[in-house]
Amino acid sequence: EVVMTQSPATLSVSPGEGATLSCRASQSVNSDLAWYQQKPGQAPRLLIYGASTRATGIPARFSGSGSGTEFTLTISSLQSEDFATYYCQQYNNWPPLTFGGGTKVDIK
Amino acid sequence: QVQLQQWGAGLLKPSETLSLSCGVFGGSLSGNYWTWVRQSPGKGLEWIAEINHVGNTNYNPSLKSRVTISIDTAKNQFSLKLSSVTAADTAVYYCARSGSGGYYCDSWGQGTLVTVSS
């Protein structure tokens, strides 16, 4: 099973500032990496797939990069609606598909 | 825009069988895989199983012995059964759509909290 590790667990950011979230895979997953955003009481929402392709309707301030075992989600200028928890998920080596433990982005 | 709406019992006793269903609205079951994911405070997001419209299935090995996923194309819905539940199965269960087998999920149901308690 591929273990996905996200860091940091919590990131405190002021509105308007940028944020960089990391995701590491225990073995190479090529570019088969997705990012999700989840707000309290809601289902996850797909942001990024293929490590760097934004899903439909996702603002350009969200960008993904990386391949192999190291991945990054960057939010260029945080808006109020961006404060949430973010998860990465690999879909290269399965079953099972596996998720990271999440990074909570909160208001500084 | 496909919408997924799920339903099922939210409170179970240990050893009972969890049963959830997910209706697919605004789209066909064909051409996609249909997935169950759960989320508990202790284990985060956990992929459970997936199925396509002809009944091809994939399971999480850690749950495979207790999980049955099925699909009803006539009703445009799919279902999850998890047998012999324990407190460790307490979680929010989500249904979701994947574009292919072993893929990311691009549409999600609203989630159902299932609590296992005696």
mmCIF file of C-alpha atoms in Angstrom:
data_model
loop_
_atom_site.group_PDB
_atom_site.id
_atom_site.type_symbol
_atom_site.label_atom_id
_atom_site.label_comp_id
_atom_site.label_asym_id
_atom_site.label_seq_id
_atom_site.Cartn_x
_atom_site.Cartn_y
_atom_site.Cartn_z
ATOM 1 C CA GLU A 1 0.000 0.000 0.000
ATOM 2 C CA VAL A 2 1.266 3.472 -0.901
ATOM 3 C CA VAL A 3 1.408 5.708 2.167
ATOM 4 C CA MET A 4 0.711 9.385 1.548
ATOM 5 C CA THR A 5 2.152 11.867 4.038
ATOM 6 C CA GLN A 6 1.047 15.491 4.093
ATOM 7 C CA SER A 7 2.777 18.400 5.764
ATOM 8 C CA PRO A 8 2.277 20.492 7.679
ATOM 9 C CA ALA A 9 -0.756 19.189 9.552
ATOM 10 C CA THR A 10 -1.933 22.754 10.100
ATOM 11 C CA LEU A 11 -0.967 25.916 8.254
ATOM 12 C CA SER A 12 -1.948 29.350 9.554
ATOM 13 C CA VAL A 13 -2.167 31.967 6.831
ATOM 14 C CA SER A 14 -3.460 35.524 6.591
ATOM 15 C CA PRO A 15 -6.028 36.293 3.889
ATOM 16 C CA GLY A 16 -4.302 37.438 0.721
ATOM 17 C CA GLU A 17 -1.132 35.535 1.488
ATOM 18 C CA GLY A 18 0.019 32.452 -0.365
ATOM 19 C CA ALA A 19 0.180 28.903 0.957
ATOM 20 C CA THR A 20 2.230 25.880 0.003
ATOM 21 C CA LEU A 21 1.088 22.406 0.996
ATOM 22 C CA SER A 22 3.186 19.283 0.594
ATOM 23 C CA CYS A 23 2.364 15.657 -0.095
ATOM 24 C CA ARG A 24 4.871 12.821 -0.176
ATOM 25 C CA ALA A 25 4.307 9.278 -1.440
ATOM 26 C CA SER A 26 6.112 6.255 0.001
ATOM 27 C CA GLN A 27 6.898 5.128 -3.556
ATOM 28 C CA SER A 28 6.606 6.700 -6.971
ATOM 29 C CA VAL A 29 3.070 7.388 -8.160
ATOM 30 C CA ASN A 30 4.222 9.162 -11.342
ATOM 31 C CA SER A 31 1.743 12.015 -11.857
ATOM 32 C CA ASP A 32 -1.296 10.066 -10.636
ATOM 33 C CA LEU A 33 -2.027 12.464 -7.822
ATOM 34 C CA ALA A 34 -5.190 14.371 -6.958
ATOM 35 C CA TRP A 35 -5.899 17.152 -4.492
ATOM 36 C CA TYR A 36 -9.206 17.728 -2.732
ATOM 37 C CA GLN A 37 -10.600 20.528 -0.613
ATOM 38 C CA GLN A 38 -12.968 19.761 2.246
ATOM 39 C CA LYS A 39 -14.903 22.175 4.423
ATOM 40 C CA PRO A 40 -16.564 21.151 7.701
ATOM 41 C CA GLY A 41 -19.737 19.162 7.155
ATOM 42 C CA GLN A 42 -19.145 18.881 3.409
ATOM 43 C CA ALA A 43 -17.874 16.217 1.056
ATOM 44 C CA PRO A 44 -14.422 16.570 -0.481
ATOM 45 C CA ARG A 45 -14.241 18.624 -3.674
ATOM 46 C CA LEU A 46 -11.812 17.744 -6.446
ATOM 47 C CA LEU A 47 -9.309 20.538 -7.105
ATOM 48 C CA ILE A 48 -6.433 19.015 -9.060
ATOM 49 C CA TYR A 49 -5.811 15.744 -10.897
ATOM 50 C CA GLY A 50 -2.836 14.458 -12.826
ATOM 51 C CA ALA A 51 -0.732 16.375 -10.269
ATOM 52 C CA SER A 52 -1.242 19.690 -12.046
ATOM 53 C CA THR A 53 -4.537 19.842 -13.970
ATOM 54 C CA ARG A 54 -7.239 21.947 -12.393
ATOM 55 C CA ALA A 55 -10.689 20.377 -12.253
ATOM 56 C CA THR A 56 -13.646 22.112 -13.843
ATOM 57 C CA GLY A 57 -14.479 25.430 -12.218
ATOM 58 C CA ILE A 58 -11.418 25.590 -9.983
ATOM 59 C CA PRO A 59 -9.870 29.073 -9.803
ATOM 60 C CA ALA A 60 -6.423 29.686 -11.247
ATOM 61 C CA ARG A 61 -5.042 30.611 -7.808
ATOM 62 C CA PHE A 62 -4.873 26.864 -7.145
ATOM 63 C CA SER A 63 -1.936 25.117 -8.763
ATOM 64 C CA GLY A 64 -0.360 21.706 -8.371
ATOM 65 C CA SER A 65 3.103 20.479 -9.180
ATOM 66 C CA GLY A 66 5.396 17.523 -8.706
ATOM 67 C CA SER A 67 5.822 13.960 -9.855
ATOM 68 C CA GLY A 68 7.178 10.711 -8.505
ATOM 69 C CA THR A 69 7.060 11.023 -4.734
ATOM 70 C CA GLU A 70 6.969 14.778 -4.030
ATOM 71 C CA PHE A 71 3.988 16.995 -4.732
ATOM 72 C CA THR A 72 2.911 20.525 -3.905
ATOM 73 C CA LEU A 73 -0.384 22.370 -3.862
ATOM 74 C CA THR A 74 0.007 26.127 -4.014
ATOM 75 C CA ILE A 75 -2.711 28.647 -3.305
ATOM 76 C CA SER A 76 -1.449 31.968 -4.600
ATOM 77 C CA SER A 77 -3.589 34.397 -2.584
ATOM 78 C CA LEU A 78 -5.937 32.932 -0.017
ATOM 79 C CA GLN A 79 -9.549 34.014 -0.132
ATOM 80 C CA SER A 80 -11.934 33.535 2.781
ATOM 81 C CA GLU A 81 -13.514 30.523 1.087
ATOM 82 C CA ASP A 82 -10.136 28.760 0.820
ATOM 83 C CA PHE A 83 -9.789 28.118 4.543
ATOM 84 C CA ALA A 84 -10.413 24.383 4.662
ATOM 85 C CA THR A 85 -8.660 21.046 4.879
ATOM 86 C CA TYR A 86 -6.796 19.734 1.846
ATOM 87 C CA TYR A 87 -6.113 16.088 1.023
ATOM 88 C CA CYS A 88 -3.933 14.422 -1.567
ATOM 89 C CA GLN A 89 -4.764 11.034 -3.087
ATOM 90 C CA GLN A 90 -2.703 8.694 -5.243
ATOM 91 C CA TYR A 91 -4.248 6.539 -7.936
ATOM 92 C CA ASN A 92 -1.179 4.914 -9.438
ATOM 93 C CA ASN A 93 -0.738 1.826 -7.255
ATOM 94 C CA TRP A 94 -4.029 0.269 -6.269
ATOM 95 C CA PRO A 95 -5.987 -1.278 -4.731
ATOM 96 C CA PRO A 96 -6.202 0.423 -2.443
ATOM 97 C CA LEU A 97 -6.367 4.025 -3.514
ATOM 98 C CA THR A 98 -4.877 5.998 -0.642
ATOM 99 C CA PHE A 99 -5.218 9.478 0.798
ATOM 100 C CA GLY A 100 -2.942 11.652 2.851
ATOM 101 C CA GLY A 101 -3.857 12.681 6.368
ATOM 102 C CA GLY A 102 -4.731 16.233 5.347
ATOM 103 C CA THR A 103 -3.487 19.771 5.883
ATOM 104 C CA LYS A 104 -5.801 22.198 7.613
ATOM 105 C CA VAL A 105 -5.405 25.776 6.408
ATOM 106 C CA ASP A 106 -6.718 28.183 8.987
ATOM 107 C CA ILE A 107 -6.804 31.911 9.460
ATOM 108 C CA LYS A 108 -3.769 33.494 11.075
ATOM 109 C CA GLN B 1 -24.023 17.979 -13.830
ATOM 110 C CA VAL B 2 -24.400 14.605 -12.153
ATOM 111 C CA GLN B 3 -25.644 14.595 -8.576
ATOM 112 C CA LEU B 4 -25.299 11.784 -6.077
ATOM 113 C CA GLN B 5 -27.761 11.369 -3.237
ATOM 114 C CA GLN B 6 -27.201 8.722 -0.614
ATOM 115 C CA TRP B 7 -29.278 7.154 2.113
ATOM 116 C CA GLY B 8 -29.186 4.398 4.700
ATOM 117 C CA ALA B 9 -29.314 3.572 8.398
ATOM 118 C CA GLY B 10 -27.205 5.806 10.596
ATOM 119 C CA LEU B 11 -27.128 3.840 13.847
ATOM 120 C CA LEU B 12 -26.080 0.220 14.103
ATOM 121 C CA LYS B 13 -25.188 -2.223 16.854
ATOM 122 C CA PRO B 14 -21.962 -4.202 16.789
ATOM 123 C CA SER B 15 -22.130 -7.260 14.512
ATOM 124 C CA GLU B 16 -24.919 -5.806 12.371
ATOM 125 C CA THR B 17 -24.602 -5.094 8.654
ATOM 126 C CA LEU B 18 -24.221 -1.558 7.343
ATOM 127 C CA SER B 19 -26.323 -0.893 4.272
ATOM 128 C CA LEU B 20 -26.119 2.299 2.204
ATOM 129 C CA SER B 21 -27.358 3.247 -1.242
ATOM 130 C CA CYS B 22 -26.506 6.064 -3.613
ATOM 131 C CA GLY B 23 -28.727 7.359 -6.382
ATOM 132 C CA VAL B 24 -27.222 8.937 -9.478
ATOM 133 C CA PHE B 25 -29.173 11.855 -10.955
ATOM 134 C CA GLY B 26 -28.507 13.767 -14.149
ATOM 135 C CA GLY B 27 -26.265 11.124 -15.642
ATOM 136 C CA SER B 28 -25.900 7.489 -16.551
ATOM 137 C CA LEU B 29 -24.020 4.816 -14.669
ATOM 138 C CA SER B 30 -22.248 3.843 -17.890
ATOM 139 C CA GLY B 31 -18.695 4.935 -18.552
ATOM 140 C CA ASN B 32 -17.712 5.533 -14.943
ATOM 141 C CA TYR B 33 -16.821 3.703 -11.787
ATOM 142 C CA TRP B 34 -18.909 4.276 -8.660
ATOM 143 C CA THR B 35 -17.075 4.433 -5.388
ATOM 144 C CA TRP B 36 -17.501 4.347 -1.632
ATOM 145 C CA VAL B 37 -15.124 6.256 0.658
ATOM 146 C CA ARG B 38 -15.360 6.688 4.415
ATOM 147 C CA GLN B 39 -13.942 9.215 6.813
ATOM 148 C CA SER B 40 -13.357 8.667 10.493
ATOM 149 C CA PRO B 41 -11.462 10.888 12.933
ATOM 150 C CA GLY B 42 -8.905 8.200 13.569
ATOM 151 C CA LYS B 43 -8.126 7.124 10.008
ATOM 152 C CA GLY B 44 -8.945 10.055 7.746
ATOM 153 C CA LEU B 45 -10.242 9.249 4.258
ATOM 154 C CA GLU B 46 -10.349 5.563 3.422
ATOM 155 C CA TRP B 47 -11.259 4.142 0.013
ATOM 156 C CA ILE B 48 -13.597 1.172 0.382
ATOM 157 C CA ALA B 49 -14.613 -0.189 -3.013
ATOM 158 C CA GLU B 50 -15.773 0.648 -6.517
ATOM 159 C CA ILE B 51 -17.978 -0.844 -9.219
ATOM 160 C CA ASN B 52 -18.836 -0.094 -12.840
ATOM 161 C CA HIS B 53 -22.099 -0.499 -14.721
ATOM 162 C CA VAL B 54 -21.385 -4.072 -15.765
ATOM 163 C CA GLY B 55 -20.468 -5.125 -12.246
ATOM 164 C CA ASN B 56 -16.690 -5.096 -12.358
ATOM 165 C CA THR B 57 -15.487 -4.446 -8.815
ATOM 166 C CA ASN B 58 -12.370 -3.471 -6.907
ATOM 167 C CA TYR B 59 -12.051 -3.634 -3.125
ATOM 168 C CA ASN B 60 -9.756 -2.332 -0.438
ATOM 169 C CA PRO B 61 -7.950 -5.500 0.694
ATOM 170 C CA SER B 62 -8.304 -4.460 4.339
ATOM 171 C CA LEU B 63 -12.102 -4.522 4.085
ATOM 172 C CA LYS B 64 -12.698 -6.972 1.264
ATOM 173 C CA SER B 65 -13.851 -9.861 3.420
ATOM 174 C CA ARG B 66 -16.710 -7.797 4.841
ATOM 175 C CA VAL B 67 -17.708 -5.581 1.908
ATOM 176 C CA THR B 68 -20.207 -6.119 -0.869
ATOM 177 C CA ILE B 69 -20.747 -3.438 -3.494
ATOM 178 C CA SER B 70 -23.552 -3.786 -6.012
ATOM 179 C CA ILE B 71 -25.202 -1.814 -8.766
ATOM 180 C CA ASP B 72 -28.754 -1.530 -10.088
ATOM 181 C CA THR B 73 -28.744 0.016 -13.539
ATOM 182 C CA ALA B 74 -32.538 0.007 -13.766
ATOM 183 C CA LYS B 75 -32.758 2.246 -10.695
ATOM 184 C CA ASN B 76 -29.553 4.158 -11.509
ATOM 185 C CA GLN B 77 -28.122 3.479 -8.098
ATOM 186 C CA PHE B 78 -25.408 1.517 -6.368
ATOM 187 C CA SER B 79 -25.075 0.153 -2.876
ATOM 188 C CA LEU B 80 -22.662 -0.805 -0.120
ATOM 189 C CA LYS B 81 -22.958 -3.500 2.493
ATOM 190 C CA LEU B 82 -20.423 -3.898 5.285
ATOM 191 C CA SER B 83 -20.939 -6.871 7.545
ATOM 192 C CA SER B 84 -20.018 -7.498 11.179
ATOM 193 C CA VAL B 85 -19.535 -3.836 12.002
ATOM 194 C CA THR B 86 -17.680 -2.668 15.093
ATOM 195 C CA ALA B 87 -17.082 0.730 16.656
ATOM 196 C CA ALA B 88 -14.084 1.073 14.341
ATOM 197 C CA ASP B 89 -16.505 1.299 11.406
ATOM 198 C CA THR B 90 -18.062 4.471 12.795
ATOM 199 C CA ALA B 91 -17.489 7.089 10.114
ATOM 200 C CA VAL B 92 -19.055 9.346 7.545
ATOM 201 C CA TYR B 93 -19.570 7.283 4.407
ATOM 202 C CA TYR B 94 -19.504 8.970 1.010
ATOM 203 C CA CYS B 95 -20.488 7.718 -2.410
ATOM 204 C CA ALA B 96 -18.621 9.197 -5.344
ATOM 205 C CA ARG B 97 -17.994 8.949 -9.075
ATOM 206 C CA SER B 98 -14.669 8.047 -10.669
ATOM 207 C CA GLY B 99 -13.898 8.421 -14.339
ATOM 208 C CA SER B 100 -12.260 5.036 -14.464
ATOM 209 C CA GLY B 101 -11.268 2.158 -12.257
ATOM 210 C CA GLY B 102 -8.721 3.197 -9.673
ATOM 211 C CA TYR B 103 -9.008 6.893 -10.299
ATOM 212 C CA TYR B 104 -9.827 10.178 -8.589
ATOM 213 C CA CYS B 105 -13.409 11.105 -7.647
ATOM 214 C CA ASP B 106 -14.960 14.109 -9.349
ATOM 215 C CA SER B 107 -18.462 14.059 -7.875
ATOM 216 C CA TRP B 108 -19.485 13.170 -4.342
ATOM 217 C CA GLY B 109 -22.618 12.460 -2.371
ATOM 218 C CA GLN B 110 -23.482 14.429 0.723
ATOM 219 C CA GLY B 111 -22.207 11.813 3.166
ATOM 220 C CA THR B 112 -23.964 9.664 5.750
ATOM 221 C CA LEU B 113 -22.805 9.435 9.347
ATOM 222 C CA VAL B 114 -22.913 5.838 10.495
ATOM 223 C CA THR B 115 -22.436 5.233 14.200
ATOM 224 C CA VAL B 116 -21.851 1.775 15.629
ATOM 225 C CA SER B 117 -22.745 1.571 19.296
ATOM 226 C CA SER B 118 -24.279 -0.946 21.638
#
